Amino acid sequence: MPDSTLDKLHARFDPEAARGMDEVFQFHFSDKGDYHLIVRDGELDVREGVHEEPSVSLSLSSETLRGVMSGEISGMSAVMSGRLKATGNVMLATKLGSLFPRRG
């Protein structure tokens, strides 16, 4: 894991939001390497490396991911400022907030 951010995803994962999904979120971290999240029918698997056929690929720093996941940075502003680049099913990236909601 690049840091506790990806570790925390397991704790924040909402299986109900992932019911019926079969998607792969690829992360290319500029500072920590490559990781992908496999979301399949309410289950989450986090793996190191590059997936052969990701649904969406996100290129960013681990700091940007922390900011987006904490709500300090909006995904749209990260894209507009060039801190986040997405390819593939870009709309799928908008589901990350519901898959990993912030806990009060």
GROMACS .gro file of N, CA and C in nm:
model
  312
    1MET      N    1   0.083  -0.118   0.000
    1MET     CA    2   0.000   0.000   0.000
    1MET      C    3   0.088   0.125   0.000
    2PRO      N    4   0.049   0.225  -0.074
    2PRO     CA    5   0.132   0.344  -0.075
    2PRO      C    6   0.132   0.417   0.059
    3ASP      N    7   0.023   0.415   0.128
    3ASP     CA    8   0.012   0.476   0.260
    3ASP      C    9  -0.121   0.437   0.319
    4SER      N   10  -0.156   0.497   0.429
    4SER     CA   11  -0.279   0.458   0.496
    4SER      C   12  -0.404   0.494   0.417
    5THR      N   13  -0.392   0.579   0.314
    5THR     CA   14  -0.510   0.618   0.237
    5THR      C   15  -0.578   0.497   0.175
    6LEU      N   16  -0.502   0.412   0.107
    6LEU     CA   17  -0.563   0.293   0.047
    6LEU      C   18  -0.606   0.194   0.155
    7ASP      N   19  -0.533   0.186   0.264
    7ASP     CA   20  -0.576   0.099   0.375
    7ASP      C   21  -0.712   0.143   0.426
    8LYS      N   22  -0.732   0.273   0.437
    8LYS     CA   23  -0.858   0.327   0.490
    8LYS      C   24  -0.975   0.300   0.396
    9LEU      N   25  -0.948   0.276   0.268
    9LEU     CA   26  -1.057   0.250   0.175
    9LEU      C   27  -1.136   0.127   0.217
   10HIS      N   28  -1.068   0.024   0.265
   10HIS     CA   29  -1.140  -0.096   0.311
   10HIS      C   30  -1.238  -0.060   0.423
   11ALA      N   31  -1.195   0.024   0.516
   11ALA     CA   32  -1.280   0.061   0.629
   11ALA      C   33  -1.398   0.146   0.584
   12ARG      N   34  -1.377   0.226   0.480
   12ARG     CA   35  -1.483   0.317   0.433
   12ARG      C   36  -1.573   0.255   0.327
   13PHE      N   37  -1.534   0.143   0.271
   13PHE     CA   38  -1.607   0.081   0.160
   13PHE      C   39  -1.751   0.049   0.200
   14ASP      N   40  -1.844   0.088   0.112
   14ASP     CA   41  -1.987   0.061   0.133
   14ASP      C   42  -2.030  -0.050   0.039
   15PRO      N   43  -2.040  -0.173   0.089
   15PRO     CA   44  -2.076  -0.285   0.003
   15PRO      C   45  -2.211  -0.268  -0.067
   16GLU      N   46  -2.306  -0.202   0.000
   16GLU     CA   47  -2.437  -0.182  -0.061
   16GLU      C   48  -2.428  -0.095  -0.187
   17ALA      N   49  -2.342   0.006  -0.184
   17ALA     CA   50  -2.325   0.094  -0.301
   17ALA      C   51  -2.261   0.019  -0.417
   18ALA      N   52  -2.195  -0.092  -0.386
   18ALA     CA   53  -2.124  -0.168  -0.490
   18ALA      C   54  -2.200  -0.291  -0.537
   19ARG      N   55  -2.322  -0.310  -0.490
   19ARG     CA   56  -2.402  -0.425  -0.534
   19ARG      C   57  -2.422  -0.420  -0.685
   20GLY      N   58  -2.395  -0.531  -0.751
   20GLY     CA   59  -2.415  -0.540  -0.896
   20GLY      C   60  -2.302  -0.481  -0.979
   21MET      N   61  -2.204  -0.418  -0.917
   21MET     CA   62  -2.093  -0.360  -0.992
   21MET      C   63  -1.990  -0.467  -1.026
   22ASP      N   64  -1.922  -0.447  -1.136
   22ASP     CA   65  -1.807  -0.531  -1.174
   22ASP      C   66  -1.712  -0.438  -1.249
   23GLU      N   67  -1.632  -0.364  -1.172
   23GLU     CA   68  -1.547  -0.259  -1.228
   23GLU      C   69  -1.408  -0.264  -1.168
   24VAL      N   70  -1.312  -0.210  -1.244
   24VAL     CA   71  -1.174  -0.199  -1.196
   24VAL      C   72  -1.132  -0.053  -1.203
   25PHE      N   73  -1.090   0.001  -1.089
   25PHE     CA   74  -1.039   0.137  -1.079
   25PHE      C   75  -0.887   0.129  -1.071
   26GLN      N   76  -0.819   0.175  -1.174
   26GLN     CA   77  -0.672   0.173  -1.178
   26GLN      C   78  -0.619   0.307  -1.128
   27PHE      N   79  -0.525   0.303  -1.036
   27PHE     CA   80  -0.460   0.424  -0.986
   27PHE      C   81  -0.313   0.421  -1.025
   28HIS      N   82  -0.268   0.526  -1.092
   28HIS     CA   83  -0.126   0.545  -1.124
   28HIS      C   84  -0.079   0.661  -1.037
   29PHE      N   85  -0.010   0.628  -0.927
   29PHE     CA   86   0.037   0.732  -0.836
   29PHE      C   87   0.173   0.782  -0.882
   30SER      N   88   0.186   0.913  -0.895
   30SER     CA   89   0.312   0.972  -0.938
   30SER      C   90   0.422   0.951  -0.835
   31ASP      N   91   0.383   0.927  -0.710
   31ASP     CA   92   0.481   0.914  -0.602
   31ASP      C   93   0.484   0.777  -0.535
   32LYS      N   94   0.394   0.686  -0.572
   32LYS     CA   95   0.386   0.558  -0.500
   32LYS      C   96   0.368   0.435  -0.588
   33GLY      N   97   0.360   0.450  -0.719
   33GLY     CA   98   0.343   0.333  -0.804
   33GLY      C   99   0.198   0.308  -0.843
   34ASP      N  100   0.172   0.187  -0.891
   34ASP     CA  101   0.042   0.151  -0.947
   34ASP      C  102  -0.034   0.054  -0.855
   35TYR      N  103  -0.164   0.082  -0.840
   35TYR     CA  104  -0.254  -0.002  -0.762
   35TYR      C  105  -0.388  -0.005  -0.833
   36HIS      N  106  -0.464  -0.112  -0.813
   36HIS     CA  107  -0.600  -0.114  -0.868
   36HIS      C  108  -0.697  -0.172  -0.766
   37LEU      N  109  -0.819  -0.121  -0.777
   37LEU     CA  110  -0.929  -0.166  -0.691
   37LEU      C  111  -1.025  -0.245  -0.778
   38ILE      N  112  -1.053  -0.365  -0.737
   38ILE     CA  113  -1.152  -0.447  -0.806
   38ILE      C  114  -1.279  -0.443  -0.721
   39VAL      N  115  -1.386  -0.390  -0.778
   39VAL     CA  116  -1.514  -0.381  -0.710
   39VAL      C  117  -1.609  -0.475  -0.783
   40ARG      N  118  -1.648  -0.582  -0.713
   40ARG     CA  119  -1.732  -0.683  -0.777
   40ARG      C  120  -1.844  -0.723  -0.682
   41ASP      N  121  -1.964  -0.683  -0.719
   41ASP     CA  122  -2.087  -0.720  -0.647
   41ASP      C  123  -2.075  -0.710  -0.496
   42GLY      N  124  -2.041  -0.589  -0.449
   42GLY     CA  125  -2.038  -0.564  -0.306
   42GLY      C  126  -1.908  -0.599  -0.237
   43GLU      N  127  -1.807  -0.641  -0.312
   43GLU     CA  128  -1.679  -0.677  -0.252
   43GLU      C  129  -1.568  -0.590  -0.309
   44LEU      N  130  -1.465  -0.567  -0.228
   44LEU     CA  131  -1.351  -0.484  -0.267
   44LEU      C  132  -1.223  -0.563  -0.252
   45ASP      N  133  -1.139  -0.557  -0.356
   45ASP     CA  134  -1.007  -0.618  -0.353
   45ASP      C  135  -0.908  -0.512  -0.400
   46VAL      N  136  -0.808  -0.481  -0.318
   46VAL     CA  137  -0.706  -0.382  -0.352
   46VAL      C  138  -0.578  -0.458  -0.384
   47ARG      N  139  -0.521  -0.430  -0.502
   47ARG     CA  140  -0.401  -0.501  -0.546
   47ARG      C  141  -0.296  -0.404  -0.599
   48GLU      N  142  -0.172  -0.442  -0.582
   48GLU     CA  143  -0.063  -0.363  -0.637
   48GLU      C  144  -0.046  -0.401  -0.784
   49GLY      N  145  -0.003  -0.303  -0.865
   49GLY     CA  146   0.027  -0.329  -1.005
   49GLY      C  147  -0.079  -0.275  -1.099
   50VAL      N  148  -0.058  -0.307  -1.227
   50VAL     CA  149  -0.145  -0.258  -1.334
   50VAL      C  150  -0.239  -0.369  -1.377
   51HIS      N  151  -0.367  -0.339  -1.384
   51HIS     CA  152  -0.468  -0.433  -1.434
   51HIS      C  153  -0.470  -0.426  -1.586
   52GLU      N  154  -0.491  -0.539  -1.651
   52GLU     CA  155  -0.490  -0.543  -1.798
   52GLU      C  156  -0.605  -0.467  -1.862
   53GLU      N  157  -0.722  -0.467  -1.799
   53GLU     CA  158  -0.839  -0.402  -1.858
   53GLU      C  159  -0.916  -0.323  -1.753
   54PRO      N  160  -0.860  -0.211  -1.705
   54PRO     CA  161  -0.934  -0.133  -1.606
   54PRO      C  162  -1.055  -0.063  -1.667
   55SER      N  163  -1.156  -0.042  -1.587
   55SER     CA  164  -1.274   0.032  -1.631
   55SER      C  165  -1.241   0.180  -1.645
   56VAL      N  166  -1.162   0.230  -1.550
   56VAL     CA  167  -1.119   0.370  -1.550
   56VAL      C  168  -0.978   0.375  -1.492
   57SER      N  169  -0.894   0.462  -1.547
   57SER     CA  170  -0.759   0.482  -1.496
   57SER      C  171  -0.744   0.625  -1.447
   58LEU      N  172  -0.689   0.639  -1.327
   58LEU     CA  173  -0.671   0.770  -1.266
   58LEU      C  174  -0.522   0.790  -1.237
   59SER      N  175  -0.467   0.900  -1.288
   59SER     CA  176  -0.327   0.934  -1.263
   59SER      C  177  -0.324   1.056  -1.172
   60LEU      N  178  -0.259   1.041  -1.056
   60LEU     CA  179  -0.257   1.145  -0.955
   60LEU      C  180  -0.151   1.114  -0.851
   61SER      N  181  -0.130   1.206  -0.758
   61SER     CA  182  -0.040   1.179  -0.645
   61SER      C  183  -0.122   1.122  -0.530
   62SER      N  184  -0.054   1.057  -0.437
   62SER     CA  185  -0.126   1.005  -0.320
   62SER      C  186  -0.183   1.120  -0.238
   63GLU      N  187  -0.116   1.234  -0.239
   63GLU     CA  188  -0.167   1.353  -0.168
   63GLU      C  189  -0.299   1.400  -0.228
   64THR      N  190  -0.309   1.399  -0.361
   64THR     CA  191  -0.433   1.440  -0.427
   64THR      C  192  -0.545   1.342  -0.391
   65LEU      N  193  -0.515   1.212  -0.390
   65LEU     CA  194  -0.618   1.114  -0.352
   65LEU      C  195  -0.665   1.140  -0.209
   66ARG      N  196  -0.573   1.165  -0.118
   66ARG     CA  197  -0.612   1.194   0.020
   66ARG      C  198  -0.705   1.316   0.025
   67GLY      N  199  -0.672   1.421  -0.051
   67GLY     CA  200  -0.755   1.541  -0.053
   67GLY      C  201  -0.893   1.516  -0.109
   68VAL      N  202  -0.901   1.440  -0.217
   68VAL     CA  203  -1.031   1.409  -0.278
   68VAL      C  204  -1.114   1.322  -0.183
   69MET      N  205  -1.051   1.220  -0.124
   69MET     CA  206  -1.125   1.130  -0.037
   69MET      C  207  -1.168   1.197   0.094
   70SER      N  208  -1.094   1.300   0.138
   70SER     CA  209  -1.130   1.369   0.261
   70SER      C  210  -1.230   1.481   0.236
   71GLY      N  211  -1.249   1.516   0.107
   71GLY     CA  212  -1.340   1.623   0.074
   71GLY      C  213  -1.274   1.760   0.068
   72GLU      N  214  -1.143   1.766   0.094
   72GLU     CA  215  -1.071   1.893   0.090
   72GLU      C  216  -1.055   1.944  -0.054
   73ILE      N  217  -1.051   1.850  -0.150
   73ILE     CA  218  -1.037   1.884  -0.291
   73ILE      C  219  -1.152   1.818  -0.365
   74SER      N  220  -1.220   1.892  -0.451
   74SER     CA  221  -1.324   1.828  -0.532
   74SER      C  222  -1.257   1.759  -0.650
   75GLY      N  223  -1.313   1.648  -0.692
   75GLY     CA  224  -1.258   1.575  -0.806
   75GLY      C  225  -1.251   1.663  -0.930
   76MET      N  226  -1.354   1.747  -0.948
   76MET     CA  227  -1.357   1.834  -1.065
   76MET      C  228  -1.243   1.935  -1.061
   77SER      N  229  -1.219   1.994  -0.945
   77SER     CA  230  -1.110   2.092  -0.937
   77SER      C  231  -0.975   2.023  -0.955
   78ALA      N  232  -0.961   1.899  -0.909
   78ALA     CA  233  -0.836   1.825  -0.929
   78ALA      C  234  -0.812   1.801  -1.078
   79VAL      N  235  -0.919   1.770  -1.151
   79VAL     CA  236  -0.907   1.750  -1.296
   79VAL      C  237  -0.873   1.882  -1.365
   80MET      N  238  -0.947   1.987  -1.330
   80MET     CA  239  -0.928   2.116  -1.396
   80MET      C  240  -0.788   2.173  -1.371
   81SER      N  241  -0.731   2.145  -1.254
   81SER     CA  242  -0.599   2.196  -1.220
   81SER      C  243  -0.487   2.106  -1.270
   82GLY      N  244  -0.523   1.993  -1.329
   82GLY     CA  245  -0.422   1.901  -1.382
   82GLY      C  246  -0.363   1.806  -1.279
   83ARG      N  247  -0.415   1.808  -1.156
   83ARG     CA  248  -0.364   1.718  -1.052
   83ARG      C  249  -0.420   1.577  -1.066
   84LEU      N  250  -0.526   1.562  -1.145
   84LEU     CA  251  -0.590   1.432  -1.168
   84LEU      C  252  -0.621   1.419  -1.316
   85LYS      N  253  -0.575   1.307  -1.374
   85LYS     CA  254  -0.608   1.277  -1.512
   85LYS      C  255  -0.681   1.143  -1.513
   86ALA      N  256  -0.790   1.137  -1.589
   86ALA     CA  257  -0.870   1.016  -1.595
   86ALA      C  258  -0.889   0.973  -1.740
   87THR      N  259  -0.882   0.841  -1.762
   87THR     CA  260  -0.909   0.785  -1.895
   87THR      C  261  -1.000   0.664  -1.878
   88GLY      N  262  -1.065   0.625  -1.986
   88GLY     CA  263  -1.160   0.514  -1.979
   88GLY      C  264  -1.298   0.567  -1.946
   89ASN      N  265  -1.371   0.491  -1.866
   89ASN     CA  266  -1.506   0.530  -1.825
   89ASN      C  267  -1.496   0.636  -1.714
   90VAL      N  268  -1.471   0.760  -1.756
   90VAL     CA  269  -1.446   0.869  -1.664
   90VAL      C  270  -1.563   0.891  -1.569
   91MET      N  271  -1.685   0.871  -1.615
   91MET     CA  272  -1.802   0.889  -1.529
   91MET      C  273  -1.801   0.791  -1.411
   92LEU      N  274  -1.738   0.679  -1.428
   92LEU     CA  275  -1.729   0.581  -1.321
   92LEU      C  276  -1.653   0.638  -1.201
   93ALA      N  277  -1.557   0.725  -1.229
   93ALA     CA  278  -1.480   0.786  -1.120
   93ALA      C  279  -1.569   0.866  -1.026
   94THR      N  280  -1.681   0.916  -1.076
   94THR     CA  281  -1.771   0.994  -0.991
   94THR      C  282  -1.839   0.906  -0.886
   95LYS      N  283  -1.835   0.774  -0.904
   95LYS     CA  284  -1.897   0.683  -0.807
   95LYS      C  285  -1.808   0.656  -0.686
   96LEU      N  286  -1.682   0.700  -0.691
   96LEU     CA  287  -1.592   0.675  -0.579
   96LEU      C  288  -1.645   0.732  -0.449
   97GLY      N  289  -1.709   0.848  -0.456
   97GLY     CA  290  -1.765   0.909  -0.335
   97GLY      C  291  -1.872   0.824  -0.269
   98SER      N  292  -1.956   0.759  -0.348
   98SER     CA  293  -2.061   0.675  -0.290
   98SER      C  294  -2.005   0.538  -0.247
   99LEU      N  295  -1.901   0.491  -0.315
   99LEU     CA  296  -1.839   0.364  -0.276
   99LEU      C  297  -1.759   0.378  -0.147
  100PHE      N  298  -1.700   0.497  -0.128
  100PHE     CA  299  -1.615   0.521  -0.011
  100PHE      C  300  -1.659   0.649   0.061
  101PRO      N  301  -1.779   0.646   0.119
  101PRO     CA  302  -1.831   0.769   0.183
  101PRO      C  303  -1.748   0.807   0.306
  102ARG      N  304  -1.745   0.938   0.331
  102ARG     CA  305  -1.679   0.985   0.453
  102ARG      C  306  -1.766   0.950   0.572
  103ARG      N  307  -1.706   0.899   0.673
  103ARG     CA  308  -1.780   0.864   0.795
  103ARG      C  309  -1.772   0.981   0.891
  104GLY      N  310  -1.886   1.015   0.951
  104GLY     CA  311  -1.894   1.127   1.043
  104GLY      C  312  -1.790   1.123   1.148
   0.00000   0.00000   0.00000
